[in-house]
GROMACS .gro file of C-alpha atoms in nm:
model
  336
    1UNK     CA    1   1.139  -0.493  -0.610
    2UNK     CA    2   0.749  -0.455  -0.705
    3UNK     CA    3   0.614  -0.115  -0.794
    4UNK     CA    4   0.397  -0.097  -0.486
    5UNK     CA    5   0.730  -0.166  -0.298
    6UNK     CA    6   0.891   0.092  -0.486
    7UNK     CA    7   0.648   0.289  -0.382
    8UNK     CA    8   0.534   0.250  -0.092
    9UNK     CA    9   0.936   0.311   0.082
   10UNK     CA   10   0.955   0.620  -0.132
   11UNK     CA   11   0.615   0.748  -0.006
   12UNK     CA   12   0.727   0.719   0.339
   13UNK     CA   13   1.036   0.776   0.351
   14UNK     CA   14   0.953   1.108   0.320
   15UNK     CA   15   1.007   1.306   0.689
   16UNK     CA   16   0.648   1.495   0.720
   17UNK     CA   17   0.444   1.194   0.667
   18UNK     CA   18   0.694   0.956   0.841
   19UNK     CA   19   0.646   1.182   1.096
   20UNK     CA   20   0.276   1.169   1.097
   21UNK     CA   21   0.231   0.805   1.047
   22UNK     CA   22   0.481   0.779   1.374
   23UNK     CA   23   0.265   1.033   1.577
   24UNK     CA   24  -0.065   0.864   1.517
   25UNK     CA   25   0.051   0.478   1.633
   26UNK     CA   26   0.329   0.607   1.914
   27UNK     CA   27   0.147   0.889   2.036
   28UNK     CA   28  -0.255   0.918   1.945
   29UNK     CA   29  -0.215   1.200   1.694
   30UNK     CA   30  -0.038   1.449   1.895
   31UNK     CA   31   0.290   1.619   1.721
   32UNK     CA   32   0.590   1.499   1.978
   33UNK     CA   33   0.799   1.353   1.670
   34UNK     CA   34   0.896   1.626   1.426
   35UNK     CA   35   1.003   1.592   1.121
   36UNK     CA   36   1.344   1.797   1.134
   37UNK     CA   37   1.432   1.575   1.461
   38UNK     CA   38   1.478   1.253   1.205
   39UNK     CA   39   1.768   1.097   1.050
   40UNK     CA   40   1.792   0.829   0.830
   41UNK     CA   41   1.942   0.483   0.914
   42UNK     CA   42   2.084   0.255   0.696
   43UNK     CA   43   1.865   0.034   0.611
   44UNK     CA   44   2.087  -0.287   0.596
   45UNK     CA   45   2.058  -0.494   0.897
   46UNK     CA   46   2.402  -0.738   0.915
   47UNK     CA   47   2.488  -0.941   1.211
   48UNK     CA   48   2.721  -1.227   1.231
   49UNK     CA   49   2.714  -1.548   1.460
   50UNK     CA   50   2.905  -1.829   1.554
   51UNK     CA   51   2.769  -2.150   1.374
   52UNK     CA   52   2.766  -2.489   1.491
   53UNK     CA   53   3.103  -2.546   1.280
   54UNK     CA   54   3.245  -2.241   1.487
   55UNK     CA   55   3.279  -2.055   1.144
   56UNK     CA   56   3.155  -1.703   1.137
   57UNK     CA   57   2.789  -1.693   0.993
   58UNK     CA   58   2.713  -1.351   0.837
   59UNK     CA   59   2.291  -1.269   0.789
   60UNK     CA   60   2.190  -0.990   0.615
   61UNK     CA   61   1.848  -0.808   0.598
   62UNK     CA   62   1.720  -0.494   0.447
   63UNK     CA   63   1.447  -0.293   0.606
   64UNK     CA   64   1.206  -0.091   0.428
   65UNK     CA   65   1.286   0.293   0.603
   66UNK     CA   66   1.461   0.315   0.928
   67UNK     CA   67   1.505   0.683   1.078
   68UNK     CA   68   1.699   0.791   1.408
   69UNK     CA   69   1.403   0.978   1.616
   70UNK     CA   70   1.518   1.231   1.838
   71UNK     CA   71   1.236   1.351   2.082
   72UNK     CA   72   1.192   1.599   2.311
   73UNK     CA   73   0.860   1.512   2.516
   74UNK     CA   74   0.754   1.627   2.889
   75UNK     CA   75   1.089   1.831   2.980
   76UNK     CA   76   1.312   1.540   2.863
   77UNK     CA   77   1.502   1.402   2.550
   78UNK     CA   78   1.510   1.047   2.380
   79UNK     CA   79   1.668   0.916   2.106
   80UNK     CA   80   1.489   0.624   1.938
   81UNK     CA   81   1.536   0.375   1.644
   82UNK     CA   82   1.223   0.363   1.443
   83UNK     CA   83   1.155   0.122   1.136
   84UNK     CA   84   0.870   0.103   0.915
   85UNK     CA   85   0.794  -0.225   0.700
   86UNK     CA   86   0.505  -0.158   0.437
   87UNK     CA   87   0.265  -0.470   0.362
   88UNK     CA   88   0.082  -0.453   0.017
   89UNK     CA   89  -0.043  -0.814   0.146
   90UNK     CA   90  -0.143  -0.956   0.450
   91UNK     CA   91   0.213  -1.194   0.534
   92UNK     CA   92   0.135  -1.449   0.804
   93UNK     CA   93   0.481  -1.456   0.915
   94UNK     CA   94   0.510  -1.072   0.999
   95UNK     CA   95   0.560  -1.095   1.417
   96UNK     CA   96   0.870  -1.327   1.336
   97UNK     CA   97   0.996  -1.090   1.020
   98UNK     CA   98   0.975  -0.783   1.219
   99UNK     CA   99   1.143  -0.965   1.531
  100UNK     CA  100   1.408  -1.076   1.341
  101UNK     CA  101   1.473  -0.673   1.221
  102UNK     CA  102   1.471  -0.564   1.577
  103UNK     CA  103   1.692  -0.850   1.712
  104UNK     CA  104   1.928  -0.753   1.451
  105UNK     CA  105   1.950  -0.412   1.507
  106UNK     CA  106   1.972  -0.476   1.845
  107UNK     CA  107   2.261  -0.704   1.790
  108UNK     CA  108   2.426  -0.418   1.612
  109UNK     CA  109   2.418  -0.198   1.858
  110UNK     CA  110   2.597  -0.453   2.108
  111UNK     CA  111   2.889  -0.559   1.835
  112UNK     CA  112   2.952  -0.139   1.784
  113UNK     CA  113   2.975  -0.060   2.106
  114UNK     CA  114   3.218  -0.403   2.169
  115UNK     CA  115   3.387  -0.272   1.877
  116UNK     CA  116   3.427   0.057   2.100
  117UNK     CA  117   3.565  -0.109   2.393
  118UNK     CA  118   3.774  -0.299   2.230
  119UNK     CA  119   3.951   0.005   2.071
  120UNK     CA  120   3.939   0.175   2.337
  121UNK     CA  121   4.056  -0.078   2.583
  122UNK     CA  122   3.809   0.049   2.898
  123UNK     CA  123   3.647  -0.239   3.025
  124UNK     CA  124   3.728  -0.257   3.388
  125UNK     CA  125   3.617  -0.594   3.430
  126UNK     CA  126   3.641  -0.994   3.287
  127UNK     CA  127   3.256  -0.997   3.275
  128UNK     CA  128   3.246  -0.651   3.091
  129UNK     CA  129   3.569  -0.746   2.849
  130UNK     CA  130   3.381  -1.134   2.758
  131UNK     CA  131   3.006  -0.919   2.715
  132UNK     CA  132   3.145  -0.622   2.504
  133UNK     CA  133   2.932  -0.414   2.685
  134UNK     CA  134   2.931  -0.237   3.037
  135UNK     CA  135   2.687  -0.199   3.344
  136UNK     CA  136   2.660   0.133   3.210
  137UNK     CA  137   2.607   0.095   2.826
  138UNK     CA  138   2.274   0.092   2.713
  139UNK     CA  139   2.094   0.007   2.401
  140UNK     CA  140   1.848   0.232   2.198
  141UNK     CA  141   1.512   0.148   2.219
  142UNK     CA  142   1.389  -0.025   1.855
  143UNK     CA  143   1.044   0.037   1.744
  144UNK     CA  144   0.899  -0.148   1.421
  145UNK     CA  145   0.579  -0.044   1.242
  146UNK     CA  146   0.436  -0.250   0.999
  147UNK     CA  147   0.178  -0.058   0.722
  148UNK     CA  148  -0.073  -0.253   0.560
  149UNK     CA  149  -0.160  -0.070   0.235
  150UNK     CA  150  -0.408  -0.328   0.127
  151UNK     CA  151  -0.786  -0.253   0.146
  152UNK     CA  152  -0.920  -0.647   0.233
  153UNK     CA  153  -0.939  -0.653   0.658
  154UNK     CA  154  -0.601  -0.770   0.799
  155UNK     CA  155  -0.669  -1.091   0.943
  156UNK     CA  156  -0.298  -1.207   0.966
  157UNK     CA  157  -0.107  -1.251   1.330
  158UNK     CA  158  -0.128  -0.960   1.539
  159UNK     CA  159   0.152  -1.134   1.791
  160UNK     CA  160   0.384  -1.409   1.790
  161UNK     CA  161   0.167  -1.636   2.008
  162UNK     CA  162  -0.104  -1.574   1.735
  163UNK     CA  163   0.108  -1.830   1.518
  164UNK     CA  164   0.152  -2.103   1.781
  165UNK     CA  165  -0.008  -2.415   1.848
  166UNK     CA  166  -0.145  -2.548   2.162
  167UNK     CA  167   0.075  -2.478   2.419
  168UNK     CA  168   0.083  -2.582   2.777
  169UNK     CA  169  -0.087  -2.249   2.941
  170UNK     CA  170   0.172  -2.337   3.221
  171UNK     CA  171   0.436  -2.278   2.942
  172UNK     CA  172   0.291  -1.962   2.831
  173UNK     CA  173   0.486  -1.725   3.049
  174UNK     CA  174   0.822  -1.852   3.016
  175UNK     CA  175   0.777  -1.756   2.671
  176UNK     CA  176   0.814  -1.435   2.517
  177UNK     CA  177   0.569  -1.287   2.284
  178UNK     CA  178   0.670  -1.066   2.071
  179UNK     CA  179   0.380  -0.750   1.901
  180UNK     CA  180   0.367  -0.598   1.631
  181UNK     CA  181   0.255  -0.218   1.568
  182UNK     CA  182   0.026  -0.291   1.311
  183UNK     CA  183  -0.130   0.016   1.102
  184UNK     CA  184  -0.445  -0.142   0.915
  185UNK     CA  185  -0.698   0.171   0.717
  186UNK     CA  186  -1.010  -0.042   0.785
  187UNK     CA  187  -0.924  -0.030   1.175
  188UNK     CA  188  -0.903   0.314   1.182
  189UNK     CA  189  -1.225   0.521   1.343
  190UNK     CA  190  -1.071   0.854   1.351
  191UNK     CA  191  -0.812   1.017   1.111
  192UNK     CA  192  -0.849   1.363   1.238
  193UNK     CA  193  -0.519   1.310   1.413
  194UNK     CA  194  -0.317   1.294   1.076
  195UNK     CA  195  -0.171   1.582   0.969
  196UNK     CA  196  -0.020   1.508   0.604
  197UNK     CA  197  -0.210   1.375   0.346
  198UNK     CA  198  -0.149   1.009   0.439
  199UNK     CA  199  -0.527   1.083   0.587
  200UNK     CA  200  -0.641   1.090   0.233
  201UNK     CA  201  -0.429   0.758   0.137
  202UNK     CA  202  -0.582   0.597   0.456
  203UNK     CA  203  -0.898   0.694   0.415
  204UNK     CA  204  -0.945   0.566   0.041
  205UNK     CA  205  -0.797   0.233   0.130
  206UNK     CA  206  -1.076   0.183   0.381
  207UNK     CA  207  -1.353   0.291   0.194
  208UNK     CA  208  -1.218   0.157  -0.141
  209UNK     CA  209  -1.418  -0.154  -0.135
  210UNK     CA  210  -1.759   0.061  -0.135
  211UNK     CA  211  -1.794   0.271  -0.403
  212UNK     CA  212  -2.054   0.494  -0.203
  213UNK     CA  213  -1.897   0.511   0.124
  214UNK     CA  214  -1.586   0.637  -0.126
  215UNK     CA  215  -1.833   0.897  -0.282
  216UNK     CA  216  -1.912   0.994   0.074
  217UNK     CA  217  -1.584   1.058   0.135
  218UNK     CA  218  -1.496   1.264  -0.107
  219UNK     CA  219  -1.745   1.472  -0.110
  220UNK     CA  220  -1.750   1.524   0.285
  221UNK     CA  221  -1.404   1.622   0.254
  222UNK     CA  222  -1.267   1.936   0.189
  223UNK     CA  223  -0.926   1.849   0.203
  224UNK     CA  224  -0.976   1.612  -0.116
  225UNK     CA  225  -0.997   1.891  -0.276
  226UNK     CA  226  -0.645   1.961  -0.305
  227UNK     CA  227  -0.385   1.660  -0.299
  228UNK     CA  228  -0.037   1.666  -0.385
  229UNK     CA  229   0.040   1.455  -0.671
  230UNK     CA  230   0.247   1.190  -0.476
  231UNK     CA  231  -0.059   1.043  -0.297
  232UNK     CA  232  -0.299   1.035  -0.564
  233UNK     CA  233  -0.036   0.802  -0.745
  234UNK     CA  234  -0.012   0.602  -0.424
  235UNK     CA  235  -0.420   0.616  -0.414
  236UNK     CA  236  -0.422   0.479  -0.748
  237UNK     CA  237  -0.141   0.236  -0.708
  238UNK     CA  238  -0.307   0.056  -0.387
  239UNK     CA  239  -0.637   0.131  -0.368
  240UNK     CA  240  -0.681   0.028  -0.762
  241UNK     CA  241  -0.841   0.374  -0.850
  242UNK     CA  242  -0.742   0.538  -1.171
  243UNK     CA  243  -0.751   0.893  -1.119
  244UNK     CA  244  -0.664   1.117  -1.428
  245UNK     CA  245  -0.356   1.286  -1.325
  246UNK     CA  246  -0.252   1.572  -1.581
  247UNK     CA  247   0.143   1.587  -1.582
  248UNK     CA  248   0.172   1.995  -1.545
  249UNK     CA  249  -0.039   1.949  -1.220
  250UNK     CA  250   0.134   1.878  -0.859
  251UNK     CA  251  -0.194   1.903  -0.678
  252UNK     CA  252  -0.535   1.759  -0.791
  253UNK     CA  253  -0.904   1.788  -0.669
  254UNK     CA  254  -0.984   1.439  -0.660
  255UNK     CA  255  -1.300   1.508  -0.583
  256UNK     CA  256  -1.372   1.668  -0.963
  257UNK     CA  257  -1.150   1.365  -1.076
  258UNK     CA  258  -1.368   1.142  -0.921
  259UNK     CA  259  -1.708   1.304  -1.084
  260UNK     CA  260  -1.522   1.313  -1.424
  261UNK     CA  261  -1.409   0.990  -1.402
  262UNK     CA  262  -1.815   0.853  -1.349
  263UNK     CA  263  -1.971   1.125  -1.576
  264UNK     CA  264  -1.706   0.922  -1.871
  265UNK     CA  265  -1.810   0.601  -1.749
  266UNK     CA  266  -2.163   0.682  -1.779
  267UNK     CA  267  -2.139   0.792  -2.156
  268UNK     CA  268  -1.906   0.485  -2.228
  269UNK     CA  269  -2.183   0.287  -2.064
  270UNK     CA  270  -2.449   0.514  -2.304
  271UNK     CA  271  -2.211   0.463  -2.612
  272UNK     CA  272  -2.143   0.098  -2.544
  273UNK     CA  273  -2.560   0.017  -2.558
  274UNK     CA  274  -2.637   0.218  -2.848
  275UNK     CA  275  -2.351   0.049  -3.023
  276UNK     CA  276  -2.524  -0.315  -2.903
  277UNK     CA  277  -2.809  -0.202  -2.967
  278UNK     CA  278  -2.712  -0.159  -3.381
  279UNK     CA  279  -2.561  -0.489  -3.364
  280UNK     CA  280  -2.847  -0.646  -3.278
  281UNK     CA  281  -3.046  -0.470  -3.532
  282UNK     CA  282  -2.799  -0.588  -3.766
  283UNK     CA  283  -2.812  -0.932  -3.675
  284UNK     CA  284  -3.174  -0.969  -3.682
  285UNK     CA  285  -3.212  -0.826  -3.997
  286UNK     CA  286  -2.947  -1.076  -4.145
  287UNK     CA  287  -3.090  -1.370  -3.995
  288UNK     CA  288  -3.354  -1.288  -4.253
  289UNK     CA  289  -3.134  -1.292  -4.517
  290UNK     CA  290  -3.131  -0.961  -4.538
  291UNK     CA  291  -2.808  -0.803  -4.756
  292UNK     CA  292  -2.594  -0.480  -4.621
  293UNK     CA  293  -2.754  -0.308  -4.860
  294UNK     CA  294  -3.066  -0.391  -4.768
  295UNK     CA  295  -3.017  -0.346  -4.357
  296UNK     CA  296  -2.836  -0.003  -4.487
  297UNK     CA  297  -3.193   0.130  -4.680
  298UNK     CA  298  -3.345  -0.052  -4.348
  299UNK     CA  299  -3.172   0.115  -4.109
  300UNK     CA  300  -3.084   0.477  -4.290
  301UNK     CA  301  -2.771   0.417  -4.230
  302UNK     CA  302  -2.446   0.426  -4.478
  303UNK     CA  303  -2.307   0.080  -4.616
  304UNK     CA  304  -1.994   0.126  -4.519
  305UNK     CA  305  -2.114   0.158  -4.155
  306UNK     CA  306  -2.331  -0.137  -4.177
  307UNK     CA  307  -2.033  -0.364  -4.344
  308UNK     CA  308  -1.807  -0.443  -4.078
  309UNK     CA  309  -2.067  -0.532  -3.839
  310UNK     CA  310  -2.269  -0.736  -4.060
  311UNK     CA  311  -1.930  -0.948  -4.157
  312UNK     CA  312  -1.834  -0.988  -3.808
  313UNK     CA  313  -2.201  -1.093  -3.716
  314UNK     CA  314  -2.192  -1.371  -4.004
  315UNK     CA  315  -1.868  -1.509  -3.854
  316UNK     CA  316  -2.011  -1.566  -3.528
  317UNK     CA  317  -2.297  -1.771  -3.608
  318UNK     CA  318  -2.527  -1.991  -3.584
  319UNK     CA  319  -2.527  -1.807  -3.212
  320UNK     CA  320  -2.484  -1.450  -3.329
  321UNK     CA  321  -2.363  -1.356  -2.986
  322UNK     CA  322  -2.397  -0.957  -2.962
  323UNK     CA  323  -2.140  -0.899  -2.711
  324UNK     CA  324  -1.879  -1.172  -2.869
  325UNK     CA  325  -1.995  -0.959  -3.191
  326UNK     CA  326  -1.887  -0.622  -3.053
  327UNK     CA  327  -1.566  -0.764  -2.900
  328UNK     CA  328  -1.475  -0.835  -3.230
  329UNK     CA  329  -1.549  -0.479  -3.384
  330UNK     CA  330  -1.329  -0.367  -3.101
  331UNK     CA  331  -1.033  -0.573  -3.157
  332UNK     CA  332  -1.031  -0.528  -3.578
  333UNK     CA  333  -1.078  -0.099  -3.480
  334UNK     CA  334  -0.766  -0.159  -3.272
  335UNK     CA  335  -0.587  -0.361  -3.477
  336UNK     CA  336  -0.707  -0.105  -3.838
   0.00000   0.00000   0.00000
């Protein structure tokens, strides 16, 4: 399992933001699905099948979370199966992949409650004994979310017909096509709805490929400010930031990160030009056969400072290549 696997499930496995994440696709935003009313599944999917050989077939598939949602909405209750399947990458399969998880867990529902009747010995019927299952059993509704956590545009298949062919449009609706529940960051307009600070996750991953838009962000955003740990490690993980996290902190103000972070890059920048800027001195100076000693006097600058470079310069020529030159420096300080 990749890191950003590893991640990603432990991220959301978590009940608040599974919550969340649920509430925003299922329900616009508003808090029907708490976080308390969730159980977790297991996350194996196994159902068997007769094969063509009439030997038992046995397939096996693990999901990424899958939580038992109890909800209490508009004077009822409902109990429903809810999966979540995280995409670091767009996959071009994903409508049959997450079919295949709901079929399965539907199919385990159906063999259980068989199982049931079979202990139990209460079908009333040949039709109910041969089916396993009664006029009155019913299933529990299966919902599958799929996350995208990458920041290009998802521009995979939204639906299974998305991955056909032609087809006969006379054909068309004799066969089923299956949807996914796609979550893509760029898609989203509004992220007021989000509670937890999956907002902040969401909302770097859109903006991530614009560095201003990203500033713009941040520093619109109060709630930046204060992040737990967790998601800045997920923010740097998928969105390919590299936020300075310090170890005894649990929450960070990425927003100071984030200045800190260009305010070093800035004096790296200023560092790495005034060190060119020597070299090229140097190398100028030698061309005209001048010694260290010489460029040192030159230069008012110690020998021993004006050695390495001018040995490093002399083994990159005739072209005397300043950046090659200072890649070299680099690489003999590192290896010293």
């Amino acid at each position: 399992m990749s890191a950003k696997d590893s991640m990603a499930k432990e991220y959301f496995a978590d009940n608040a933001r599974f919550a969340d994440l649920c509430n925003n696709i299922l329900y616009g935003g508003r808090e029907v699905i708490l976080p308390e009313n969730l159980k977790e599944r297991d996350t194996t999917e196994v159902l068997t099948a007769l094969g063509l050989d009439k030997k038992t077939i046995a397939m096996q598939k693990l999901r990424d979370i899958f939580k038992n949602a109890s909800i209490k909405y508009t004077g009822k209750s409902y109990v429903v199966l809810i999966g979540v399947e995280n995409q670091s990458d767009i996959h071009y399969a994903i409508p049959v992949k997450n079919m295949f998880y709901d079929v399965m867990a539907y199919g385990n529902q159906v063999k259980e409650t068989a199982k049931k009747h079979r202990k139990e010995k209460d079908t009333a019927t040949s039709d109910e004994f041969l089916s396993g299952f009664t006029k009155e059993d019913k299933l529990i509704p299966v919902i599958t979310i799929t996350v995208y956590l990458g920041t290009k545009e998802w521009d995979g298949p939204r639906k299974l017909s998305d991955m056909f062919g032609d087809v006969d449009e006379e054909l068309l609706p004799f066969i089923p096509d299956y949807r996914i529940n796609l979550l893509a960051p760029r898609e989203i307009t509004d992220f007021t709805g989000f509670r937890t600070s999956i907002r902040q996750l969401f909302e770097v991953l859109k903006n991530a490929y614009d560095k201003e838009k990203m500033q713009e962000v941040l520093q619109n955003d109060e709630k930046f400010s204060k992040v737990d740990r967790e998601t800045v490690e997920a923010i740097n993980l998928f969105a390919g930031t590299d936020i300075d996290i310090d170890e005894k902190e649990e929450v960070i103000d990425m927003c100071k990160a984030w200045e800190d972070q260009k305010n070093e890059g800035r004096e790296e920048g200023r560092e790495l030009g005034e060190r060119q800027k020597i070299i090229s001195l140097i190398v100028k100076k030698l061309q005209k056969d001048k010694s260290v000693a010489e460029i040192a006097d030159d230069l008012e600058e110690k020998e021993e400072v004006i050695a390495p470079i001018y040995e490093a310069a002399l083994s990159m020529k005739p072209d005397y290549d300043v950046e090659k030159i200072y890649e070299l420096l680099e690489k003999n300080k590192k290896l010293a």
